[in-house]
Amino acid sequence: VKYQAEAEAAGADMTKITVIRFNRSLVDQDMDQANQLLEKLTNLTDDYLEINGARVRLYLALAKGAKDKGDQLGFDPHASKALDLAKNMTTEVPFSAFAWRMLGTAYSTLGQQLEALSAFAEAYRIAPNDKENIRKYVALLALTRAEPQRHLRVVRIAKKQFPNDKQIHERWR
């Protein structure tokens, strides 16, 4: 935090640092801090995808927290908001692999694996060199056991693109 304050005082772009802190607060399940950081993020940038991606992640974290407590009434509105936002992202910016990956993440978190697979496939189609797209797509192809030939092909291509990536090599075995 000390270095973040120094960076901010020096005039550094705080957007990425804020996103990292936001994501850390979600991992720590500190939703109050996540909300504060989301508000700060909206003041730092007008990047539609960055802000709404953070909102989707926050709503998914809130939905998961409610589900873990057995609170279906708390789960449904957060899950619905996350899914609606992610769908809107793909409508507003249909050429964004990030938007499609967020939609896939929302579907996957909500247990809708075939819909998630379709969204991750679109993210991969748009940006086949993006490691995160590859990892998400390959993981869901393996989980759903859908299209085994495609699964092998995507992993084979990824192995050539990223010969030193241990996660991709694990998928190849």
Coordinates of N, CA, C and O in Angstrom, one line a residue:
V1 N 0.8 -1.2 0.0 CA 0.0 0.0 0.0 C 0.9 1.3 0.0 O 0.5 2.2 -0.6
K2 N 2.0 1.2 0.7 CA 2.9 2.3 0.8 C 3.4 2.7 -0.7 O 3.4 3.9 -1.0
Y3 N 3.8 1.7 -1.4 CA 4.3 2.0 -2.8 C 3.1 2.4 -3.7 O 3.4 3.2 -4.6
Q4 N 1.9 2.0 -3.5 CA 0.8 2.4 -4.2 C 0.5 3.9 -4.0 O 0.3 4.7 -4.9
A5 N 0.6 4.3 -2.7 CA 0.5 5.7 -2.4 C 1.6 6.6 -3.0 O 1.3 7.7 -3.6
E6 N 2.8 6.1 -3.0 CA 3.9 6.8 -3.7 C 3.7 6.9 -5.2 O 4.0 7.9 -5.8
A7 N 3.2 5.8 -5.8 CA 3.0 5.8 -7.2 C 1.9 6.8 -7.6 O 2.0 7.5 -8.6
E8 N 0.8 6.8 -6.8 CA -0.3 7.7 -7.0 C 0.2 9.2 -6.8 O -0.1 10.1 -7.7
A9 N 1.0 9.4 -5.8 CA 1.5 10.8 -5.6 C 2.5 11.2 -6.7 O 2.5 12.4 -7.0
A10 N 3.1 10.3 -7.4 CA 4.0 10.6 -8.5 C 3.3 10.8 -9.8 O 3.9 11.0 -10.8
G11 N 1.9 10.6 -9.7 CA 1.1 10.8 -10.9 C 1.0 9.5 -11.8 O 0.7 9.6 -13.0
A12 N 1.3 8.4 -11.3 CA 1.2 7.1 -12.1 C -0.3 6.8 -12.4 O -1.2 7.2 -11.6
D13 N -0.5 6.1 -13.5 CA -1.8 5.6 -13.8 C -2.2 4.5 -12.8 O -1.6 3.5 -12.8
M14 N -3.2 4.8 -12.0 CA -3.6 3.9 -10.9 C -4.6 2.9 -11.4 O -5.0 2.0 -10.6
T15 N -5.0 2.9 -12.6 CA -6.1 2.0 -13.1 C -5.7 0.5 -12.8 O -6.5 -0.3 -12.2
K16 N -4.5 0.1 -13.3 CA -4.1 -1.3 -13.2 C -3.9 -1.7 -11.7 O -4.3 -2.8 -11.3
I17 N -3.3 -0.8 -11.0 CA -3.1 -1.1 -9.5 C -4.5 -1.3 -8.8 O -4.7 -2.2 -8.0
T18 N -5.4 -0.4 -9.2 CA -6.8 -0.5 -8.6 C -7.4 -1.8 -9.0 O -8.1 -2.5 -8.2
V19 N -7.3 -2.2 -10.3 CA -7.9 -3.5 -10.7 C -7.2 -4.7 -9.9 O -8.0 -5.6 -9.5
I20 N -5.9 -4.7 -9.7 CA -5.3 -5.7 -9.0 C -5.8 -5.7 -7.5 O -6.1 -6.8 -7.0
R21 N -5.9 -4.6 -6.9 CA -6.4 -4.5 -5.6 C -7.9 -5.0 -5.5 O -8.3 -5.7 -4.6
F22 N -8.6 -4.6 -6.5 CA -10.0 -5.0 -6.6 C -10.1 -6.6 -6.7 O -10.9 -7.2 -5.9
N23 N -9.3 -7.2 -7.6 CA -9.3 -8.6 -7.7 C -8.9 -9.3 -6.4 O -9.4 -10.3 -6.0
R24 N -7.9 -8.7 -5.7 CA -7.4 -9.3 -4.5 C -8.5 -9.2 -3.4 O -8.7 -10.2 -2.6
S25 N -9.3 -8.1 -3.4 CA -10.4 -8.0 -2.4 C -11.5 -9.1 -2.7 O -12.1 -9.6 -1.8
L26 N -11.7 -9.4 -4.0 CA -12.6 -10.5 -4.3 C -12.1 -11.8 -3.8 O -12.9 -12.6 -3.2
V27 N -10.8 -12.1 -4.0 CA -10.3 -13.3 -3.5 C -10.4 -13.4 -2.0 O -10.7 -14.5 -1.5
D28 N -10.1 -12.3 -1.4 CA -10.2 -12.2 0.1 C -11.7 -12.2 0.6 O -11.9 -12.1 1.8
Q29 N -12.6 -12.1 -0.3 CA -14.1 -12.0 0.0 C -14.4 -10.8 0.8 O -15.3 -10.8 1.7
D30 N -13.6 -9.7 0.6 CA -13.9 -8.4 1.2 C -14.7 -7.5 0.3 O -14.2 -6.7 -0.5
M31 N -16.0 -7.8 0.3 CA -16.9 -7.1 -0.6 C -17.0 -5.6 -0.4 O -17.3 -4.9 -1.4
D32 N -16.9 -5.2 0.8 CA -16.9 -3.7 1.1 C -15.8 -3.0 0.4 O -15.9 -2.0 -0.3
Q33 N -14.6 -3.6 0.5 CA -13.4 -3.0 -0.1 C -13.6 -3.1 -1.7 O -13.2 -2.2 -2.4
A34 N -14.1 -4.3 -2.1 CA -14.3 -4.4 -3.6 C -15.2 -3.3 -4.1 O -15.0 -2.7 -5.2
N35 N -16.3 -3.0 -3.4 CA -17.2 -2.0 -3.8 C -16.5 -0.6 -3.8 O -16.7 0.2 -4.8
Q36 N -15.7 -0.3 -2.8 CA -15.0 0.9 -2.8 C -14.0 1.0 -3.9 O -13.9 2.1 -4.6
L37 N -13.3 -0.1 -4.2 CA -12.3 0.0 -5.3 C -13.0 0.0 -6.7 O -12.5 0.7 -7.6
L38 N -14.2 -0.6 -6.8 CA -15.0 -0.4 -8.0 C -15.4 1.0 -8.3 O -15.2 1.5 -9.4
E39 N -15.8 1.7 -7.2 CA -16.1 3.1 -7.3 C -14.9 3.9 -7.7 O -15.0 4.8 -8.6
K40 N -13.8 3.6 -7.1 CA -12.5 4.3 -7.5 C -12.1 4.0 -8.9 O -11.7 5.0 -9.6
L41 N -12.3 2.8 -9.4 CA -12.0 2.5 -10.7 C -12.9 3.3 -11.7 O -12.4 3.7 -12.7
T42 N -14.1 3.4 -11.4 CA -15.0 4.2 -12.3 C -14.6 5.7 -12.4 O -14.9 6.4 -13.3
N43 N -13.9 6.2 -11.3 CA -13.4 7.5 -11.3 C -12.1 7.6 -12.1 O -11.7 8.7 -12.5
L44 N -11.3 6.5 -12.2 CA -10.0 6.5 -12.8 C -10.1 6.3 -14.3 O -9.2 6.8 -15.0
T45 N -11.1 5.6 -14.8 CA -11.1 5.3 -16.2 C -12.6 5.3 -16.7 O -13.5 5.2 -16.0
D46 N -12.7 5.5 -18.0 CA -14.0 5.4 -18.6 C -14.0 4.2 -19.6 O -14.9 4.1 -20.4
D47 N -13.1 3.3 -19.4 CA -13.0 2.0 -20.2 C -14.2 1.2 -19.8 O -14.3 0.6 -18.8
Y48 N -15.1 1.1 -20.8 CA -16.4 0.4 -20.6 C -16.2 -1.1 -20.2 O -16.8 -1.6 -19.3
L49 N -15.2 -1.7 -20.9 CA -15.0 -3.2 -20.7 C -14.3 -3.4 -19.3 O -14.7 -4.3 -18.6
E50 N -13.4 -2.5 -19.0 CA -12.7 -2.6 -17.7 C -13.7 -2.5 -16.5 O -13.7 -3.3 -15.6
I51 N -14.5 -1.5 -16.6 CA -15.5 -1.2 -15.5 C -16.5 -2.3 -15.4 O -16.8 -2.9 -14.3
N52 N -17.1 -2.7 -16.5 CA -18.2 -3.7 -16.5 C -17.6 -5.1 -16.3 O -18.3 -5.9 -15.7
G53 N -16.4 -5.3 -16.7 CA -15.8 -6.6 -16.3 C -15.6 -6.7 -14.8 O -15.9 -7.8 -14.2
A54 N -15.2 -5.6 -14.2 CA -15.1 -5.6 -12.7 C -16.5 -5.8 -12.1 O -16.6 -6.6 -11.1
R55 N -17.5 -5.2 -12.6 CA -18.9 -5.3 -12.1 C -19.3 -6.8 -12.2 O -19.9 -7.3 -11.3
V56 N -19.1 -7.4 -13.4 CA -19.5 -8.8 -13.5 C -18.8 -9.7 -12.5 O -19.4 -10.5 -11.8
R57 N -17.5 -9.5 -12.3 CA -16.7 -10.3 -11.3 C -17.3 -10.0 -9.9 O -17.4 -11.0 -9.1
L58 N -17.6 -8.8 -9.6 CA -18.2 -8.5 -8.3 C -19.5 -9.2 -8.1 O -19.7 -9.9 -7.0
Y59 N -20.4 -9.1 -9.0 CA -21.7 -9.8 -8.9 C -21.6 -11.3 -8.8 O -22.3 -11.9 -8.1
L60 N -20.6 -11.8 -9.6 CA -20.4 -13.3 -9.5 C -19.9 -13.7 -8.1 O -20.3 -14.7 -7.6
A61 N -19.0 -12.9 -7.6 CA -18.5 -13.2 -6.2 C -19.6 -13.1 -5.2 O -19.7 -13.9 -4.3
L62 N -20.5 -12.1 -5.3 CA -21.6 -11.9 -4.4 C -22.6 -13.1 -4.6 O -23.1 -13.6 -3.6
A63 N -22.8 -13.5 -5.8 CA -23.7 -14.7 -6.1 C -23.1 -15.9 -5.4 O -23.8 -16.7 -4.8
K64 N -21.8 -16.2 -5.7 CA -21.1 -17.3 -5.1 C -21.2 -17.3 -3.6 O -21.4 -18.3 -2.9
G65 N -21.0 -16.1 -3.0 CA -21.0 -16.0 -1.5 C -22.4 -16.4 -1.0 O -22.5 -17.1 0.0
A66 N -23.4 -15.9 -1.7 CA -24.8 -16.3 -1.3 C -25.1 -17.7 -1.4 O -25.6 -18.4 -0.5
K67 N -24.6 -18.3 -2.5 CA -24.8 -19.7 -2.8 C -24.1 -20.6 -1.7 O -24.7 -21.6 -1.3
D68 N -22.9 -20.2 -1.4 CA -22.1 -20.9 -0.4 C -22.8 -20.9 1.0 O -22.6 -21.8 1.8
K69 N -23.6 -19.9 1.2 CA -24.4 -19.8 2.5 C -25.7 -20.5 2.4 O -26.5 -20.4 3.3
G70 N -26.1 -21.0 1.2 CA -27.4 -21.6 1.0 C -28.5 -20.6 0.8 O -29.6 -20.9 0.9
D71 N -28.1 -19.4 0.4 CA -29.1 -18.3 0.2 C -29.4 -18.1 -1.2 O -28.9 -17.3 -1.9
Q72 N -30.4 -18.9 -1.7 CA -30.8 -18.8 -3.1 C -31.4 -17.5 -3.5 O -31.2 -17.0 -4.5
L73 N -32.1 -16.9 -2.5 CA -32.7 -15.6 -2.7 C -31.7 -14.5 -2.9 O -31.9 -13.5 -3.6
G74 N -30.5 -14.7 -2.3 CA -29.4 -13.7 -2.5 C -28.6 -14.1 -3.7 O -28.1 -13.2 -4.4
F75 N -28.6 -15.3 -4.1 CA -27.9 -15.8 -5.3 C -28.5 -15.2 -6.6 O -27.8 -14.7 -7.4
D76 N -29.8 -15.4 -6.7 CA -30.4 -15.2 -8.0 C -30.3 -13.7 -8.5 O -29.9 -13.6 -9.7
P77 N -30.5 -12.7 -7.7 CA -30.3 -11.3 -8.3 C -28.9 -11.0 -8.7 O -28.7 -10.3 -9.7
H78 N -27.9 -11.4 -7.9 CA -26.5 -11.2 -8.3 C -26.1 -11.9 -9.5 O -25.4 -11.4 -10.4
A79 N -26.5 -13.2 -9.6 CA -26.2 -14.0 -10.8 C -26.9 -13.4 -12.0 O -26.2 -13.3 -13.1
S80 N -28.1 -12.9 -11.9 CA -28.8 -12.3 -13.0 C -28.1 -11.1 -13.5 O -28.0 -10.8 -14.7
K81 N -27.7 -10.2 -12.5 CA -27.0 -9.0 -12.9 C -25.7 -9.3 -13.6 O -25.4 -8.6 -14.6
A82 N -25.0 -10.2 -13.1 CA -23.7 -10.6 -13.7 C -23.9 -11.0 -15.2 O -23.2 -10.6 -16.1
L83 N -24.9 -11.9 -15.3 CA -25.1 -12.4 -16.7 C -25.6 -11.4 -17.6 O -25.2 -11.3 -18.8
D84 N -26.5 -10.5 -17.1 CA -27.0 -9.4 -18.0 C -25.9 -8.5 -18.4 O -25.9 -8.0 -19.5
L85 N -25.1 -8.1 -17.4 CA -23.9 -7.2 -17.8 C -23.0 -7.8 -18.8 O -22.6 -7.2 -19.7
A86 N -22.7 -9.1 -18.6 CA -21.8 -9.8 -19.5 C -22.4 -9.9 -20.9 O -21.7 -9.7 -21.9
K87 N -23.7 -10.2 -21.0 CA -24.4 -10.2 -22.3 C -24.4 -8.8 -22.9 O -24.1 -8.7 -24.2
N88 N -24.6 -7.8 -22.2 CA -24.5 -6.4 -22.7 C -23.2 -6.1 -23.2 O -23.0 -5.4 -24.2
M89 N -22.1 -6.6 -22.5 CA -20.8 -6.3 -23.0 C -20.6 -6.9 -24.4 O -19.9 -6.3 -25.3
T90 N -21.1 -8.1 -24.6 CA -20.9 -8.7 -25.9 C -21.7 -8.1 -27.0 O -21.4 -8.1 -28.2
T91 N -22.9 -7.5 -26.6 CA -23.7 -6.8 -27.5 C -23.1 -5.4 -27.9 O -23.0 -5.0 -29.1
E92 N -22.6 -4.7 -26.9 CA -22.0 -3.4 -27.1 C -20.6 -3.5 -27.8 O -20.3 -2.6 -28.6
V93 N -19.8 -4.5 -27.5 CA -18.5 -4.7 -28.1 C -18.3 -6.1 -28.6 O -17.6 -6.9 -28.0
P94 N -19.0 -6.5 -29.7 CA -19.1 -7.9 -30.1 C -17.7 -8.4 -30.6 O -17.5 -9.7 -30.6
F95 N -16.8 -7.6 -30.9 CA -15.5 -8.0 -31.3 C -14.4 -8.1 -30.2 O -13.3 -8.3 -30.4
S96 N -14.9 -8.0 -29.0 CA -14.0 -8.0 -27.8 C -13.9 -9.5 -27.2 O -14.9 -10.0 -26.7
A97 N -12.7 -10.0 -27.3 CA -12.5 -11.4 -26.7 C -12.8 -11.3 -25.2 O -13.3 -12.2 -24.6
F98 N -12.4 -10.2 -24.6 CA -12.6 -10.0 -23.2 C -14.0 -10.1 -22.8 O -14.4 -10.8 -21.8
A99 N -14.9 -9.4 -23.6 CA -16.3 -9.4 -23.3 C -16.9 -10.9 -23.4 O -17.6 -11.3 -22.5
W100 N -16.5 -11.6 -24.4 CA -16.9 -13.0 -24.6 C -16.4 -13.9 -23.5 O -17.1 -14.8 -23.0
R101 N -15.1 -13.6 -23.0 CA -14.6 -14.4 -21.9 C -15.3 -14.1 -20.6 O -15.6 -15.0 -19.8
M102 N -15.7 -12.9 -20.4 CA -16.5 -12.6 -19.2 C -17.9 -13.3 -19.3 O -18.4 -13.8 -18.3
L103 N -18.5 -13.3 -20.5 CA -19.8 -14.0 -20.6 C -19.6 -15.5 -20.3 O -20.4 -16.1 -19.6
G104 N -18.5 -16.1 -20.8 CA -18.2 -17.5 -20.5 C -18.0 -17.7 -19.1 O -18.4 -18.7 -18.5
T105 N -17.3 -16.8 -18.4 CA -17.0 -16.9 -17.0 C -18.3 -16.8 -16.2 O -18.5 -17.6 -15.3
A106 N -19.2 -15.9 -16.6 CA -20.5 -15.8 -15.9 C -21.3 -17.1 -16.1 O -21.8 -17.7 -15.1
Y107 N -21.4 -17.6 -17.3 CA -22.1 -18.9 -17.5 C -21.5 -20.0 -16.8 O -22.2 -20.8 -16.1
S108 N -20.2 -20.1 -16.8 CA -19.5 -21.2 -16.1 C -19.7 -21.1 -14.6 O -20.0 -22.2 -14.0
T109 N -19.6 -20.0 -14.0 CA -19.8 -19.8 -12.6 C -21.3 -20.2 -12.2 O -21.5 -20.7 -11.1
L110 N -22.2 -19.9 -13.1 CA -23.6 -20.2 -12.9 C -24.0 -21.7 -13.2 O -25.1 -22.1 -13.1
G111 N -23.0 -22.5 -13.6 CA -23.2 -23.9 -13.9 C -23.7 -24.2 -15.3 O -24.2 -25.3 -15.6
Q112 N -23.8 -23.2 -16.2 CA -24.3 -23.3 -17.5 C -23.1 -23.6 -18.5 O -22.7 -22.7 -19.3
Q113 N -22.6 -24.8 -18.4 CA -21.3 -25.1 -19.1 C -21.4 -25.1 -20.6 O -20.5 -24.6 -21.3
L114 N -22.5 -25.5 -21.2 CA -22.6 -25.5 -22.7 C -22.6 -24.0 -23.2 O -22.0 -23.7 -24.2
E115 N -23.3 -23.2 -22.5 CA -23.4 -21.8 -22.9 C -22.0 -21.1 -22.7 O -21.6 -20.3 -23.5
A116 N -21.3 -21.5 -21.6 CA -20.0 -21.0 -21.4 C -19.0 -21.5 -22.5 O -18.2 -20.7 -22.9
L117 N -19.2 -22.7 -22.9 CA -18.3 -23.2 -23.9 C -18.5 -22.4 -25.2 O -17.5 -22.1 -25.9
S118 N -19.7 -22.1 -25.5 CA -20.0 -21.3 -26.7 C -19.3 -19.9 -26.6 O -18.7 -19.4 -27.6
A119 N -19.4 -19.3 -25.5 CA -18.8 -17.9 -25.3 C -17.3 -18.0 -25.3 O -16.6 -17.2 -25.9
F120 N -16.7 -19.0 -24.7 CA -15.3 -19.2 -24.7 C -14.8 -19.5 -26.1 O -13.7 -19.1 -26.5
A121 N -15.6 -20.2 -26.9 CA -15.2 -20.5 -28.3 C -15.2 -19.2 -29.1 O -14.3 -19.0 -29.9
E122 N -16.1 -18.3 -28.8 CA -16.1 -17.0 -29.5 C -14.9 -16.2 -29.1 O -14.3 -15.5 -30.0
A123 N -14.6 -16.2 -27.8 CA -13.4 -15.4 -27.4 C -12.1 -16.0 -28.0 O -11.3 -15.2 -28.5
Y124 N -12.1 -17.3 -28.1 CA -10.9 -17.9 -28.8 C -10.9 -17.6 -30.3 O -9.8 -17.4 -30.8
R125 N -12.0 -17.6 -30.9 CA -12.1 -17.3 -32.3 C -11.6 -15.9 -32.6 O -10.9 -15.6 -33.5
I126 N -12.0 -14.9 -31.7 CA -11.6 -13.5 -31.9 C -10.1 -13.4 -31.6 O -9.4 -12.6 -32.3
A127 N -9.6 -14.0 -30.5 CA -8.2 -13.8 -30.1 C -7.5 -15.2 -29.8 O -7.4 -15.5 -28.6
P128 N -7.2 -16.0 -30.8 CA -6.7 -17.3 -30.6 C -5.2 -17.3 -30.0 O -4.8 -18.4 -29.6
N129 N -4.6 -16.2 -29.9 CA -3.2 -16.2 -29.3 C -3.2 -15.7 -27.9 O -2.2 -15.7 -27.3
D130 N -4.4 -15.4 -27.3 CA -4.5 -15.0 -25.9 C -4.5 -16.2 -25.0 O -5.4 -17.1 -25.1
K131 N -3.5 -16.3 -24.1 CA -3.4 -17.5 -23.3 C -4.6 -17.7 -22.4 O -5.0 -18.9 -22.2
E132 N -5.2 -16.6 -21.9 CA -6.4 -16.8 -21.1 C -7.6 -17.4 -21.8 O -8.3 -18.3 -21.3
N133 N -7.7 -17.0 -23.1 CA -8.8 -17.6 -23.9 C -8.5 -19.0 -24.2 O -9.4 -19.9 -24.1
I134 N -7.3 -19.4 -24.4 CA -6.9 -20.8 -24.7 C -7.2 -21.6 -23.4 O -7.8 -22.7 -23.5
R135 N -6.7 -21.1 -22.3 CA -6.9 -21.9 -21.1 C -8.4 -22.1 -20.7 O -8.8 -23.2 -20.4
K136 N -9.2 -21.1 -20.8 CA -10.6 -21.2 -20.5 C -11.3 -22.1 -21.5 O -12.1 -23.0 -21.1
Y137 N -11.0 -22.0 -22.7 CA -11.6 -22.8 -23.8 C -11.2 -24.3 -23.6 O -12.1 -25.1 -23.6
V138 N -10.0 -24.5 -23.5 CA -9.5 -25.9 -23.4 C -10.0 -26.5 -22.1 O -10.4 -27.7 -22.1
A139 N -10.0 -25.8 -21.0 CA -10.6 -26.4 -19.8 C -12.0 -26.8 -19.9 O -12.4 -27.9 -19.4
L140 N -12.8 -26.0 -20.6 CA -14.2 -26.3 -20.7 C -14.5 -27.4 -21.7 O -15.4 -28.2 -21.6
L141 N -13.6 -27.4 -22.8 CA -13.7 -28.5 -23.7 C -13.5 -29.8 -23.0 O -14.2 -30.8 -23.2
A142 N -12.5 -29.8 -22.1 CA -12.2 -31.0 -21.3 C -13.3 -31.4 -20.4 O -13.7 -32.6 -20.2
L143 N -13.8 -30.4 -19.7 CA -14.8 -30.6 -18.7 C -16.1 -31.2 -19.3 O -16.7 -32.1 -18.8
T144 N -16.5 -30.6 -20.4 CA -17.8 -31.0 -21.0 C -17.6 -32.2 -21.9 O -18.6 -32.8 -22.3
R145 N -16.3 -32.5 -22.2 CA -16.0 -33.6 -23.2 C -16.7 -33.4 -24.5 O -17.0 -34.3 -25.3
A146 N -16.9 -32.1 -24.8 CA -17.5 -31.8 -26.1 C -16.4 -31.7 -27.1 O -15.3 -31.2 -26.8
E147 N -16.6 -32.1 -28.3 CA -15.7 -32.0 -29.4 C -14.3 -32.4 -29.1 O -13.4 -31.6 -29.1
P148 N -14.0 -33.7 -28.8 CA -12.7 -34.1 -28.5 C -11.6 -33.8 -29.5 O -10.5 -33.5 -29.2
Q149 N -12.0 -33.8 -30.8 CA -11.0 -33.5 -31.8 C -10.6 -32.0 -31.8 O -9.4 -31.7 -32.0
R150 N -11.6 -31.2 -31.6 CA -11.3 -29.8 -31.5 C -10.4 -29.5 -30.2 O -9.5 -28.7 -30.3
H151 N -10.7 -30.2 -29.1 CA -9.9 -30.1 -27.9 C -8.5 -30.4 -28.2 O -7.6 -29.6 -27.9
L152 N -8.2 -31.5 -28.9 CA -6.8 -31.9 -29.2 C -6.2 -30.9 -30.1 O -5.0 -30.5 -30.0
R153 N -6.9 -30.4 -31.1 CA -6.4 -29.4 -32.1 C -6.0 -28.1 -31.4 O -4.9 -27.6 -31.6
V154 N -6.9 -27.6 -30.5 CA -6.6 -26.3 -29.8 C -5.4 -26.5 -28.9 O -4.5 -25.6 -28.9
V155 N -5.3 -27.6 -28.2 CA -4.1 -27.8 -27.3 C -2.9 -28.0 -28.2 O -1.8 -27.4 -27.8
R156 N -2.9 -28.7 -29.3 CA -1.8 -28.9 -30.1 C -1.3 -27.5 -30.6 O -0.1 -27.2 -30.6
I157 N -2.2 -26.7 -31.1 CA -1.8 -25.3 -31.6 C -1.2 -24.5 -30.5 O -0.2 -23.8 -30.6
A158 N -1.9 -24.6 -29.3 CA -1.4 -23.8 -28.1 C 0.0 -24.2 -27.7 O 0.8 -23.4 -27.3
K159 N 0.2 -25.5 -27.8 CA 1.6 -26.0 -27.4 C 2.6 -25.5 -28.3 O 3.7 -25.2 -27.9
K160 N 2.3 -25.3 -29.6 CA 3.3 -24.7 -30.5 C 3.5 -23.2 -30.2 O 4.6 -22.7 -30.3
Q161 N 2.4 -22.5 -29.9 CA 2.4 -21.1 -29.6 C 3.2 -20.8 -28.3 O 3.9 -19.8 -28.2
F162 N 3.0 -21.6 -27.3 CA 3.5 -21.4 -26.0 C 4.3 -22.6 -25.5 O 3.8 -23.3 -24.6
P163 N 5.5 -22.9 -26.1 CA 6.2 -24.1 -25.8 C 6.7 -24.3 -24.4 O 6.9 -25.4 -23.9
N164 N 6.7 -23.2 -23.6 CA 7.2 -23.2 -22.3 C 6.1 -23.1 -21.2 O 6.4 -23.0 -20.0
D165 N 4.9 -23.1 -21.7 CA 3.7 -23.0 -20.7 C 3.4 -24.4 -20.1 O 2.9 -25.3 -20.8
K166 N 3.6 -24.5 -18.8 CA 3.4 -25.8 -18.1 C 1.9 -26.2 -18.1 O 1.6 -27.4 -18.3
Q167 N 1.0 -25.2 -18.0 CA -0.4 -25.6 -18.0 C -0.9 -26.2 -19.3 O -1.6 -27.2 -19.3
I168 N -0.4 -25.6 -20.4 CA -0.8 -26.1 -21.7 C -0.1 -27.5 -21.9 O -0.8 -28.4 -22.4
H169 N 1.1 -27.6 -21.5 CA 1.7 -29.0 -21.6 C 1.0 -30.0 -20.8 O 0.9 -31.2 -21.2
E170 N 0.5 -29.7 -19.7 CA -0.3 -30.6 -18.8 C -1.5 -31.1 -19.6 O -1.9 -32.2 -19.5
R171 N -2.2 -30.2 -20.3 CA -3.4 -30.5 -21.0 C -3.1 -31.5 -22.2 O -4.0 -32.2 -22.6
W172 N -1.8 -31.4 -22.7 CA -1.5 -32.2 -23.8 C -1.3 -33.7 -23.5 O -1.6 -34.6 -24.3
R173 N -1.0 -34.0 -22.3 CA -0.7 -35.4 -21.8 C -2.0 -36.2 -21.8 O -3.0 -35.9 -21.7

